[in-house]
XYZ file of C-alpha atoms in Angstrom:
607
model
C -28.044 63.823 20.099
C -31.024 64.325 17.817
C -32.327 61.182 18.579
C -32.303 61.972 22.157
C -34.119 65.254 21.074
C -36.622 62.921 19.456
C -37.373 61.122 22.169
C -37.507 63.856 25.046
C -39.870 65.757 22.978
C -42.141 62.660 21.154
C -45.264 63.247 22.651
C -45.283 67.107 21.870
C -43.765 66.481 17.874
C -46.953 63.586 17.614
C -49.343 66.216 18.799
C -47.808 69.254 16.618
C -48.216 66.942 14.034
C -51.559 66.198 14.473
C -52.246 70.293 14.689
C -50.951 70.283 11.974
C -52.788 67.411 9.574
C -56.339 68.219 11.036
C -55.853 71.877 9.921
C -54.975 70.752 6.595
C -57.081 68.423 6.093
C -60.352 71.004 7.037
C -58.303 73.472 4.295
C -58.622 70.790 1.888
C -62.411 69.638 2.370
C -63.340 73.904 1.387
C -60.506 73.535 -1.234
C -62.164 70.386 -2.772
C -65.353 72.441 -2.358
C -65.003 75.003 -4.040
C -62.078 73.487 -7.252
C -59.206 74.758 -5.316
C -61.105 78.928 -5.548
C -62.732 79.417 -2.457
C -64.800 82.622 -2.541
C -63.945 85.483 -0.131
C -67.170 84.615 1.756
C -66.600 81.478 2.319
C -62.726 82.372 3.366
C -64.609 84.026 6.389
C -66.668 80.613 6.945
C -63.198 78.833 7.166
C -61.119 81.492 9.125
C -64.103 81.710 12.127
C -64.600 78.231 12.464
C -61.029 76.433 12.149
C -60.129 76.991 15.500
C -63.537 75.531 16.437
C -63.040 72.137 14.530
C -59.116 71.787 15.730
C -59.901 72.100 19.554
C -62.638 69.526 19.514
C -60.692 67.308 17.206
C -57.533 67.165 19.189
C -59.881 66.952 22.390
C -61.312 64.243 21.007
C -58.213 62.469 19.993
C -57.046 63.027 23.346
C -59.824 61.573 24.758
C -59.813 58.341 22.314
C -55.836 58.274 22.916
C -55.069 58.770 19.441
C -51.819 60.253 20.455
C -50.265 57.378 21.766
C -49.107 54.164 20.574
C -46.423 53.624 18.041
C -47.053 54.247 14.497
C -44.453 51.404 13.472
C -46.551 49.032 14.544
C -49.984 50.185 13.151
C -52.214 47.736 13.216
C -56.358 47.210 11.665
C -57.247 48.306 15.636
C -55.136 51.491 15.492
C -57.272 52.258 12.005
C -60.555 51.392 13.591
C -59.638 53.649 16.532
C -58.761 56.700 14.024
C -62.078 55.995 12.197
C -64.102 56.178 15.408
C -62.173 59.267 16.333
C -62.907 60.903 13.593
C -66.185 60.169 13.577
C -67.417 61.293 17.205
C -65.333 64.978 16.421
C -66.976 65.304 12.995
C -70.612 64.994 14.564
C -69.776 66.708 17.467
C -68.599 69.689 15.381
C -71.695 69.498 12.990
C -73.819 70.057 16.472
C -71.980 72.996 17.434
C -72.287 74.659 14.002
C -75.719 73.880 14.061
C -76.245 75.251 17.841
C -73.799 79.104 17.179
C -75.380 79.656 13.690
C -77.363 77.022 12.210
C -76.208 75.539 8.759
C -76.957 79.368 6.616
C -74.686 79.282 4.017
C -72.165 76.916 5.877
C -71.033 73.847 2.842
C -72.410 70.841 4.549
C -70.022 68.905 1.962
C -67.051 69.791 3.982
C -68.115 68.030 6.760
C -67.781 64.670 4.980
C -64.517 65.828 2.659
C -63.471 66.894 6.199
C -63.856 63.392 7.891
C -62.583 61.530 5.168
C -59.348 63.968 4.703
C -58.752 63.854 8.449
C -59.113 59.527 8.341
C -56.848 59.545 5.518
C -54.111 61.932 6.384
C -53.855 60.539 9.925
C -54.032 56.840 9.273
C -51.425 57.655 6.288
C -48.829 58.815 8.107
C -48.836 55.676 10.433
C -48.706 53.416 7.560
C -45.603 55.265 5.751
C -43.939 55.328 8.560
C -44.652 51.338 9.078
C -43.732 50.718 5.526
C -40.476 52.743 5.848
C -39.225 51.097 8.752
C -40.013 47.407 7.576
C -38.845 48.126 3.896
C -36.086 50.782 4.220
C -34.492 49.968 8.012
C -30.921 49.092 7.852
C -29.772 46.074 7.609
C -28.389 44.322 10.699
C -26.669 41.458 8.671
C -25.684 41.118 5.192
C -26.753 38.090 4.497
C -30.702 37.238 6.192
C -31.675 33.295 7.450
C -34.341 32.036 4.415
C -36.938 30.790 6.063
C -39.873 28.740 5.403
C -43.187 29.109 7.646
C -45.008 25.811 7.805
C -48.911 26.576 8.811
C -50.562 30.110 7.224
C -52.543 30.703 10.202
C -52.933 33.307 12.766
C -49.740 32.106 14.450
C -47.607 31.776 10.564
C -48.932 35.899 10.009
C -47.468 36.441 13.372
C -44.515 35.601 13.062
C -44.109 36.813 9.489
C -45.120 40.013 10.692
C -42.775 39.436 13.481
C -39.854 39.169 11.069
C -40.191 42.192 8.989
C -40.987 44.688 11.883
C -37.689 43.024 14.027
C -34.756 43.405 12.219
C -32.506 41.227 15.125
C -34.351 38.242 14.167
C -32.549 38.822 10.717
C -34.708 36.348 8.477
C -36.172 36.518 5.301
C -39.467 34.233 4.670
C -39.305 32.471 1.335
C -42.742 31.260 1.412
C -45.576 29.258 3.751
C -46.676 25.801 3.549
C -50.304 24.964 4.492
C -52.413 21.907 4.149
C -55.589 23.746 2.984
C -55.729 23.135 -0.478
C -57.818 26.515 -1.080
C -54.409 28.384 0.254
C -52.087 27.242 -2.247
C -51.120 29.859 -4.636
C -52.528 32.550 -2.525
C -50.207 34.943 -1.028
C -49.823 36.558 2.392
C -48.373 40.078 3.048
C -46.752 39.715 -0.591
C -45.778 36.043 0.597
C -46.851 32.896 -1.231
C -48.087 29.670 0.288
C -45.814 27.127 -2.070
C -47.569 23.917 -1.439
C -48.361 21.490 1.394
C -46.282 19.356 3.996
C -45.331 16.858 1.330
C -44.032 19.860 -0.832
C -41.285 20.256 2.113
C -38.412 19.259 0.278
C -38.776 20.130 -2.847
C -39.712 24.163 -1.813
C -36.654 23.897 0.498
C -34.582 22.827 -1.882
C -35.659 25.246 -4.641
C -35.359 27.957 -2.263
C -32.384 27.237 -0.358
C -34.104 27.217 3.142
C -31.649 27.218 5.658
C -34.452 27.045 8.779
C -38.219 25.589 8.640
C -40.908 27.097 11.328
C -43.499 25.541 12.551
C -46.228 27.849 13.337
C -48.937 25.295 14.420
C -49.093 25.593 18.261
C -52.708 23.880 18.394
C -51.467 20.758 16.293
C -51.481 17.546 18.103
C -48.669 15.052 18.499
C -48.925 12.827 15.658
C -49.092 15.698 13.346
C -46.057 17.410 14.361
C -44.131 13.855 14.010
C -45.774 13.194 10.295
C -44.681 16.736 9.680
C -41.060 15.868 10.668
C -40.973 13.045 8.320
C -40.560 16.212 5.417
C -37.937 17.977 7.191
C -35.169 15.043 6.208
C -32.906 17.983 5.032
C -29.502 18.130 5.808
C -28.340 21.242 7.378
C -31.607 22.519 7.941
C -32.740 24.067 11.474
C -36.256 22.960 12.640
C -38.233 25.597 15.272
C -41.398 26.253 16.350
C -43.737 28.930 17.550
C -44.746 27.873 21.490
C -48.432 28.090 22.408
C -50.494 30.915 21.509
C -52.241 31.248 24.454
C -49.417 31.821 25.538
C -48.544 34.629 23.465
C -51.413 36.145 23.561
C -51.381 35.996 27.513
C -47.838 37.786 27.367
C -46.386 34.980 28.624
C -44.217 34.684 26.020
C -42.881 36.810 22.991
C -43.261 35.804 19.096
C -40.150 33.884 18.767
C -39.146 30.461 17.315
C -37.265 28.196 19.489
C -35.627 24.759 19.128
C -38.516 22.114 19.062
C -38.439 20.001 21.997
C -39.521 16.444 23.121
C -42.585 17.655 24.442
C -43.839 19.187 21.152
C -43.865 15.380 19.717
C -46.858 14.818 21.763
C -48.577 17.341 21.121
C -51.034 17.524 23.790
C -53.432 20.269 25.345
C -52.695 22.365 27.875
C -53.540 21.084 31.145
C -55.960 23.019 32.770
C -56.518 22.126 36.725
C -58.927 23.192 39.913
C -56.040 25.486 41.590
C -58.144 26.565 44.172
C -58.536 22.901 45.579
C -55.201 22.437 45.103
C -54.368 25.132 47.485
C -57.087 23.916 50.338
C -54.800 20.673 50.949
C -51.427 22.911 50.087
C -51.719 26.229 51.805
C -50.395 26.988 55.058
C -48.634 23.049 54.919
C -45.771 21.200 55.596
C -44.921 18.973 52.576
C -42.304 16.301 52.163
C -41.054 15.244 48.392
C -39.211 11.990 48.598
C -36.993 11.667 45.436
C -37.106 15.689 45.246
C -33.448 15.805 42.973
C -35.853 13.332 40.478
C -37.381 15.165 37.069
C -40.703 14.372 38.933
C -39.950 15.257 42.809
C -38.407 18.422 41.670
C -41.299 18.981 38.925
C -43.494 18.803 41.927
C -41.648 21.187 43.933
C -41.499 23.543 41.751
C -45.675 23.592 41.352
C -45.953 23.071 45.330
C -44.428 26.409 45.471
C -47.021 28.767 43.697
C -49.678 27.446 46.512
C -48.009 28.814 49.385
C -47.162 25.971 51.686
C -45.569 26.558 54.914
C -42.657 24.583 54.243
C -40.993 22.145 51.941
C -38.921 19.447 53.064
C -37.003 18.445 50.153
C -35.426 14.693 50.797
C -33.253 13.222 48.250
C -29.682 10.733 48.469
C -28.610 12.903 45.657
C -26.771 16.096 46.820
C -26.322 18.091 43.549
C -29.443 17.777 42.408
C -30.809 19.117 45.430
C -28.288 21.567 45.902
C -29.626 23.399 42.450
C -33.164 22.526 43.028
C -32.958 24.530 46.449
C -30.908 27.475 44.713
C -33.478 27.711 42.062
C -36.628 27.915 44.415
C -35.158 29.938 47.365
C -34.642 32.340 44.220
C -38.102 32.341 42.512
C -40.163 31.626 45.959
C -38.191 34.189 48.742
C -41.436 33.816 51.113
C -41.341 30.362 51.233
C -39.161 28.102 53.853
C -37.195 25.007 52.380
C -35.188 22.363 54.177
C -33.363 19.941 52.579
C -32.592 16.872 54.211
C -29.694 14.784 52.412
C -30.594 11.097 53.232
C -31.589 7.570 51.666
C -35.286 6.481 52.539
C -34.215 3.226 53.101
C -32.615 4.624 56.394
C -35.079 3.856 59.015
C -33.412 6.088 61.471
C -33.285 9.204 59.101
C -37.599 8.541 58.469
C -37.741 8.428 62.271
C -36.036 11.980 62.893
C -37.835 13.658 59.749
C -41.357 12.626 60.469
C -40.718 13.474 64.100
C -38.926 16.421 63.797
C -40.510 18.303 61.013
C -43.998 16.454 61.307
C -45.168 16.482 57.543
C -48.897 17.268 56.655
C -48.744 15.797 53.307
C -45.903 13.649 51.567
C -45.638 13.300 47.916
C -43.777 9.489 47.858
C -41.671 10.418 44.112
C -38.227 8.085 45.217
C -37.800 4.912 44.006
C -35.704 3.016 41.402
C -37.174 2.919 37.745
C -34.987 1.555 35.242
C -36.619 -2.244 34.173
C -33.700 -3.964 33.134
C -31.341 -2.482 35.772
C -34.105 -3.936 38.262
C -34.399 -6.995 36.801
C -30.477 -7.603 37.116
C -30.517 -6.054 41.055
C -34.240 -7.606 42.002
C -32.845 -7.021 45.887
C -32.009 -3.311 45.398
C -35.769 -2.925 43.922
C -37.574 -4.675 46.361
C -35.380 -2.775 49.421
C -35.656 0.422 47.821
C -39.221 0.577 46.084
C -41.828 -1.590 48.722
C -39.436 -2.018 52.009
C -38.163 1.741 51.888
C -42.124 2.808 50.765
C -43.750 0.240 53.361
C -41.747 2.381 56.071
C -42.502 5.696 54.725
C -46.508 4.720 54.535
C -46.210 3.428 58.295
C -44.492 6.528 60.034
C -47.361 8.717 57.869
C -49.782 7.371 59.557
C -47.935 6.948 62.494
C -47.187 10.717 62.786
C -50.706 11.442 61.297
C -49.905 12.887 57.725
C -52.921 14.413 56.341
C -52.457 13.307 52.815
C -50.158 10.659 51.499
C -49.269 10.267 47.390
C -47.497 7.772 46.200
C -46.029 8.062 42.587
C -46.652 4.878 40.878
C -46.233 3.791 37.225
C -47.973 2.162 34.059
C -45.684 -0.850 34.212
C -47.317 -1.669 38.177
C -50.631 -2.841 35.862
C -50.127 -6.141 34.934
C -46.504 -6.610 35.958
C -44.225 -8.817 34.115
C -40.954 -7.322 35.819
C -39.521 -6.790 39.160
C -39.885 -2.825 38.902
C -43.630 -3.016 37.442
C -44.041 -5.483 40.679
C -42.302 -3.327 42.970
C -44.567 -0.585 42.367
C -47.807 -2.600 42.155
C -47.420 -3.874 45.727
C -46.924 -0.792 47.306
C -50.106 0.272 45.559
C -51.439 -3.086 47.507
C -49.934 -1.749 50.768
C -51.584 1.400 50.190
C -55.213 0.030 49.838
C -55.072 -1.957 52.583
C -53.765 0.523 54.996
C -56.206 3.005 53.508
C -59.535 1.834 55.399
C -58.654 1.867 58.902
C -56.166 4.880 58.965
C -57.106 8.546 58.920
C -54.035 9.727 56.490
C -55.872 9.494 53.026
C -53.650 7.108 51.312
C -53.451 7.220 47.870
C -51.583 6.539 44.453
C -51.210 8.489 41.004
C -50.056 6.417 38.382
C -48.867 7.153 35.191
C -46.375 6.284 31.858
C -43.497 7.337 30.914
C -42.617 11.187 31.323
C -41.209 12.637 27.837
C -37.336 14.308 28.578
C -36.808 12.858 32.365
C -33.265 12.160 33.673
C -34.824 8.051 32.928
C -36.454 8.091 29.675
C -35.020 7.497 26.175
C -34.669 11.033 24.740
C -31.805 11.864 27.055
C -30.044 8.730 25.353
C -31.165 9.131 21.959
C -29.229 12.523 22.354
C -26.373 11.188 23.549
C -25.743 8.659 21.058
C -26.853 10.784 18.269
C -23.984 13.381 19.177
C -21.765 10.051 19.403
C -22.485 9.484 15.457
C -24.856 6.567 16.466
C -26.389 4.182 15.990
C -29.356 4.927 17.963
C -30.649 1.549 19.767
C -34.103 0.658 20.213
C -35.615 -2.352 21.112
C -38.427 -3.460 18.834
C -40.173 -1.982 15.720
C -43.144 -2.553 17.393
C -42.020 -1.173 21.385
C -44.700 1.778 21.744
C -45.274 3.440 25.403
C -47.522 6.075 26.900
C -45.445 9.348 27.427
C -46.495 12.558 29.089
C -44.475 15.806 30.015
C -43.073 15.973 33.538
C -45.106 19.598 33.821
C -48.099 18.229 32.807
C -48.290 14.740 34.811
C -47.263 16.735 37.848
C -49.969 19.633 37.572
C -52.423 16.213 37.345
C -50.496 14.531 39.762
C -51.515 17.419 42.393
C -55.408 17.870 40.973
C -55.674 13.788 41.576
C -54.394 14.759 45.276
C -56.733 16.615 45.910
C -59.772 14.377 44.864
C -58.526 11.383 47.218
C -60.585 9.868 49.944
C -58.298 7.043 50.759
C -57.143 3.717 48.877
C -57.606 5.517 45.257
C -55.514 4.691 42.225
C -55.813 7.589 40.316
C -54.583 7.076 35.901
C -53.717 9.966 34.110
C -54.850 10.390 30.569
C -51.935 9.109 28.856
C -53.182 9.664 24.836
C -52.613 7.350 22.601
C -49.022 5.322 22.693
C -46.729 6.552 21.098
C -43.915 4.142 19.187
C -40.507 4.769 20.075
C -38.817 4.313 16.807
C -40.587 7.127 15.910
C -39.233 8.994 18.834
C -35.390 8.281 17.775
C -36.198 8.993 13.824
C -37.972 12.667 14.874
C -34.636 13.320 17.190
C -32.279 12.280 14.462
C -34.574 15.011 11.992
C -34.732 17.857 14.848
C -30.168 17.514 15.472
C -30.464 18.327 11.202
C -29.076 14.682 10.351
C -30.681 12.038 7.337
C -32.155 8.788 8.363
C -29.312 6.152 7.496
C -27.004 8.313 5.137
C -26.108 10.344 8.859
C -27.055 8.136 11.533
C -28.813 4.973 11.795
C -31.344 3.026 13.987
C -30.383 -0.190 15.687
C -32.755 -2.543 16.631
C -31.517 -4.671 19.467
C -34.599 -6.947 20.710
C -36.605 -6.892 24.119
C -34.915 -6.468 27.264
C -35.918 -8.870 30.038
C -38.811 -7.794 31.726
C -40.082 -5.192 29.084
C -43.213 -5.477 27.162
C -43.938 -4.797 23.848
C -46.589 -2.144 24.871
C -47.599 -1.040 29.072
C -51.420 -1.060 29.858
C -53.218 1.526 32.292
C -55.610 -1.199 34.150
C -55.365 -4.454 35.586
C -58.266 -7.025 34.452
C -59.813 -6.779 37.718
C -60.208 -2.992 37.876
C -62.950 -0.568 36.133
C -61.940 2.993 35.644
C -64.584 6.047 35.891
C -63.671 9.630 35.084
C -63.224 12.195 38.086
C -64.372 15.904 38.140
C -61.097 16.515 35.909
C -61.651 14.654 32.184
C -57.807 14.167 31.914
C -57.676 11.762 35.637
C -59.395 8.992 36.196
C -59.859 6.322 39.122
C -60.126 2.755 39.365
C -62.275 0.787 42.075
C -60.458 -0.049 45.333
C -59.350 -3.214 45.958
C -59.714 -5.632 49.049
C -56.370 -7.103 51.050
C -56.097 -9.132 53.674
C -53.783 -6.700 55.664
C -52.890 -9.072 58.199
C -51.580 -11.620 55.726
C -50.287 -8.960 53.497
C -47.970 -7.521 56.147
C -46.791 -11.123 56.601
C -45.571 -11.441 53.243
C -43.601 -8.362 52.570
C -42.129 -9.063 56.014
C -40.906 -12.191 54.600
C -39.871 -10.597 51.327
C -37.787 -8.152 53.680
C -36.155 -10.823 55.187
C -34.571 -12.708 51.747
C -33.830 -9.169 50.596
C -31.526 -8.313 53.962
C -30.154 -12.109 53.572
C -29.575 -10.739 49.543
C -31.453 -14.147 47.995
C -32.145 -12.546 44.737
C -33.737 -15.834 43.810
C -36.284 -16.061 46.851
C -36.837 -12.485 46.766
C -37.876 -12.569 43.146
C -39.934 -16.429 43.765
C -41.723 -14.089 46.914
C -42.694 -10.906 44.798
C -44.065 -13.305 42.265
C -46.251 -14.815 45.229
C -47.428 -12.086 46.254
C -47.947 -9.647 42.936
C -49.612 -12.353 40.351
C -51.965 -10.974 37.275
């Protein structure tokens, strides 16, 4: 009940209150004056002109909105905003002294003891009532999560701050750690930075940390993995603080969360041209081939926020595009979505969708990925990813799509495997269609995406909760890896830079080994290298490399108008002779010759 009083009345209590502190702090300043004996004379002085100072002090805190905001969450702003307050009513009361009767016999002294009483007795109370509530509030649990805060930055005070004015989080920070050798020893907010990353155990151990944080949003990829290497403690949650921009956009609130694949790498936040996006996007009809995939739905979900017409959302796999649908008819009301249940190897099914719906732009995601799988079913590749594609690119320009992108991969440059080949000779197809058509033809190619339905986390996790081992190839195996969000947004930026017969390469970083990968997962599920789990090491598959390259040896690469996408120089086919060949390749693949049909791609796509 008296809480509900409270609350009605807030507003009028902070105001009362405020009556009431700038009235005692103007008694004070004559008090202070005059050694707590104010003369009778000067008792006149005080009586006439107190109701002078409070009404242009509390219209002036009015004004400056002084008597709003919440005084549990006082801040250095909130201060400065008192102070500036205080200031402006002081010298506007020292004119209007000075314009009714002049400074005769007025104590100019209690201006200043004024100010300063009134800045002290008003930023006061805000601060006790901070320090009650964060020392004094009761206690949620009995027993608080220790903590330990790796980086003392902006984003480390944050969230210690974070902790003591939120008592749900319930956790108690035992300490920072902080690279900066001039930080060690020093203390913030009564906390002490312990050491640096290679002090991790030891300061967990001696503390008992049951949960480390890392508040380093800006840290790149390999730092956050060397990082991990220190958190080999049994038992012991690893988080970490998201992005501040974030944050700081109100995007998202001050909390930990569970660190994910994508905080391995480590990289920037992709900024991209959205306006050019939405010239080839808005108003459109847009096919996504493979739409159940991590990447066709990725880009389905982006498509969305640049108001196409329609999205035709084609996919063999029914769940996946059940959910997707459910998901986007949900966030994106406005915006039509068909889904269309179908494999694109059936030529009938491309027939009725390009003529039925007539697609302005097609984003070509669908094909089969997995290298070994591919190099055991070389027919299944070759149908699916170039005889399936080669039918897709002909009805685009057949049916005159504006703008055709087809999804290619790292593993098309230089191919030693039937998938790598697959993909490289659409990319052929592609650039020698490009010239004489009007659809702008063109391919985005790319690594491996970090956390998709077909890359290694997803199995690392699954045999880690199996008890292990984890299997991976070679020491040595390292591999370009993005995040699906961010290889998509580039994926639509590179779209809308195409002429025609472009193979666009996303900036990839640096590669990344993937036994480093599997020993960061094993750390983040709270297991020890070899005394938990293991790593198995179980030799090249066919048809993998050691490492994947971006370029062939014939191509040169320039940067575009976006630093993170670049694009190679077209190449020249023979598109008579090329449509030969791949008709030939059809023809062992429908007769199911796996051995022709891999001696044909080999023709065909040679380094």
């Amino acid at each position: 009940m008296l809480k509900k009083i409270l609350i009605k009345y807030r507003r009028s209590l902070i105001v009362f209150t405020h009556l009431l502190l700038v009235t005692l702090s103007y008694w004070l300043a004559f008090c202070l004056r005059f050694d707590f004996n104010i003369p009778g004379f000067y008792w006149l002085i005080f009586i006439k002109t107190l109701p002078l100072a409070i009404l242009i002090k509390m219209m002036v805190f009015h004004y400056q909105g002084i008597y709003y905001g919440l005084w549990r969450y006082v801040s250095i702003g909130d201060l400065w905003q008192i102070i500036k307050a205080s200031s402006v009513s002081t010298a506007v009361f020292v004119f209007t002294v000075l314009f009714l009767n002049g400074f005769s016999r007025f104590p100019r002294s209690v201006f200043f003891l004024d100010w300063l009483l009134c800045v002290t007795l008003i930023s006061g109370i805000r601060l006790v009532t901070r320090f009650f509530r964060e020392q004094f509030r009761p206690l949620i649990s009995t027993k608080k999560r220790r903590i330990l805060i790796v980086g003392a930055g902006q984003a480390g005070v944050l969230m210690l701050n974070e902790c003591r004015s939120n008592p749900t989080m319930d956790m108690s920070v035992m300490g920072f750690i902080d690279d900066d050798p001039l930080k060690k020893n020093q203390s913030i907010g009564g906390v002490k930075i312990l050491g640096n990353r290679k002090d991790i155990p030891l300061v967990s151990e001696k503390n008992r940390i049951e949960e480390i944080i890392l508040a380093i949003p800006s840290a790149k990829g390999e730092v956050v993995r060397d990082i991990l290497k220190y958190c080999q403690i049994p038992y012991t949650k690893i988080k970490i603080i998201p992005g501040m921009d974030k944050i700081l956009n109100g995007e998202l609130l001050i909390k930990a969360r569970s660190v994910e694949p994508d905080d391995l790498l480590g990289r920037e936040t992709v900024k991209i041209d959205e306006e050019e996006v939405r010239g080839y996007i808005r108003n459109k009809k847009v096919l996504i081939t493979g739409a159940g995939g991590s990447i066709g739905s990725e880009i389905s979900r982006q498509l969305a926020k640049f108001s196409p017409r329609e999205i035709l959302l084609l996919d063999h796999n029914e769940n996946e595009v059940y959910f997707l649908v459910v998901e986007l008819k949900t966030k994106y009301p406005n915006i039509k979505f068909r889904t269309i249940i179908g494999d694109i190897k059936d030529v009938g099914l491309l027939k009725h969708v390009f003529s039925s719906y007539r697609p302005q732009v097609v984003f070509h995601a669908a094909a089969h990925k997995h290298v070994p799988l591919m190099e055991e079913n070389p027919v299944s590749a070759v149908k699916n990813n170039v005889i399936a594609s080669r039918n897709i690119i002909y009805a685009s320009e057949h049916y005159k799509v504006e703008r055709f992108i087809f999804i290619s991969t790292d593993k098309a440059v230089n191919p030693v495997n039937v998938m790598g080949k697959s993909k490289r000779l659409v990319e052929m197809i592609i650039q020698a269609k490009a010239p004489k058509s009007k659809t702008k033809f063109m391919a985005v190619r790319f690594g491996n995406v970090l956390g998709s339905a077909g890359s290694v986390v997803p199995l690392f996790k699954r045999q880690i909760e199996n008890g292990g081992p984890v299997t991976v190839t070679h020491p040595d195996a390292r591999r370009y890896f993005m995040s699906i969000k961010e290889a998509v947004s580039l994926v639509l930026q590179a779209a809308a830079f195409g002429k025609g017969g472009e193979i666009f390469i996303l900036d990839m970083g640096e590669q990344v080994k993937i036994v480093d990968i599997a020993h960061n997962l094993i750390v983040l599920s709270g297991l020890k290298m070899e005394k938990d789990i293991s790593i198995k090491f179980i030799g090249l598959r066919k048809g993998e490399k050691l490492f994947e390259e971006i370029l062939l040896h014939t191509e040169k690469e320039k940067v575009t108008k976006n630093e993170k996408i670049y694009i190679t120089q077209p190449n020249s086919f023979d598109a008579a002779k090329l449509r030969l060949q791949i008709k030939e390749l059809g023809r062992y693949a429908n007769l199911m010759d796996a051995e022709n049909t891999v001696r044909k791609l080999q023709e065909i796509v040679h380094n």
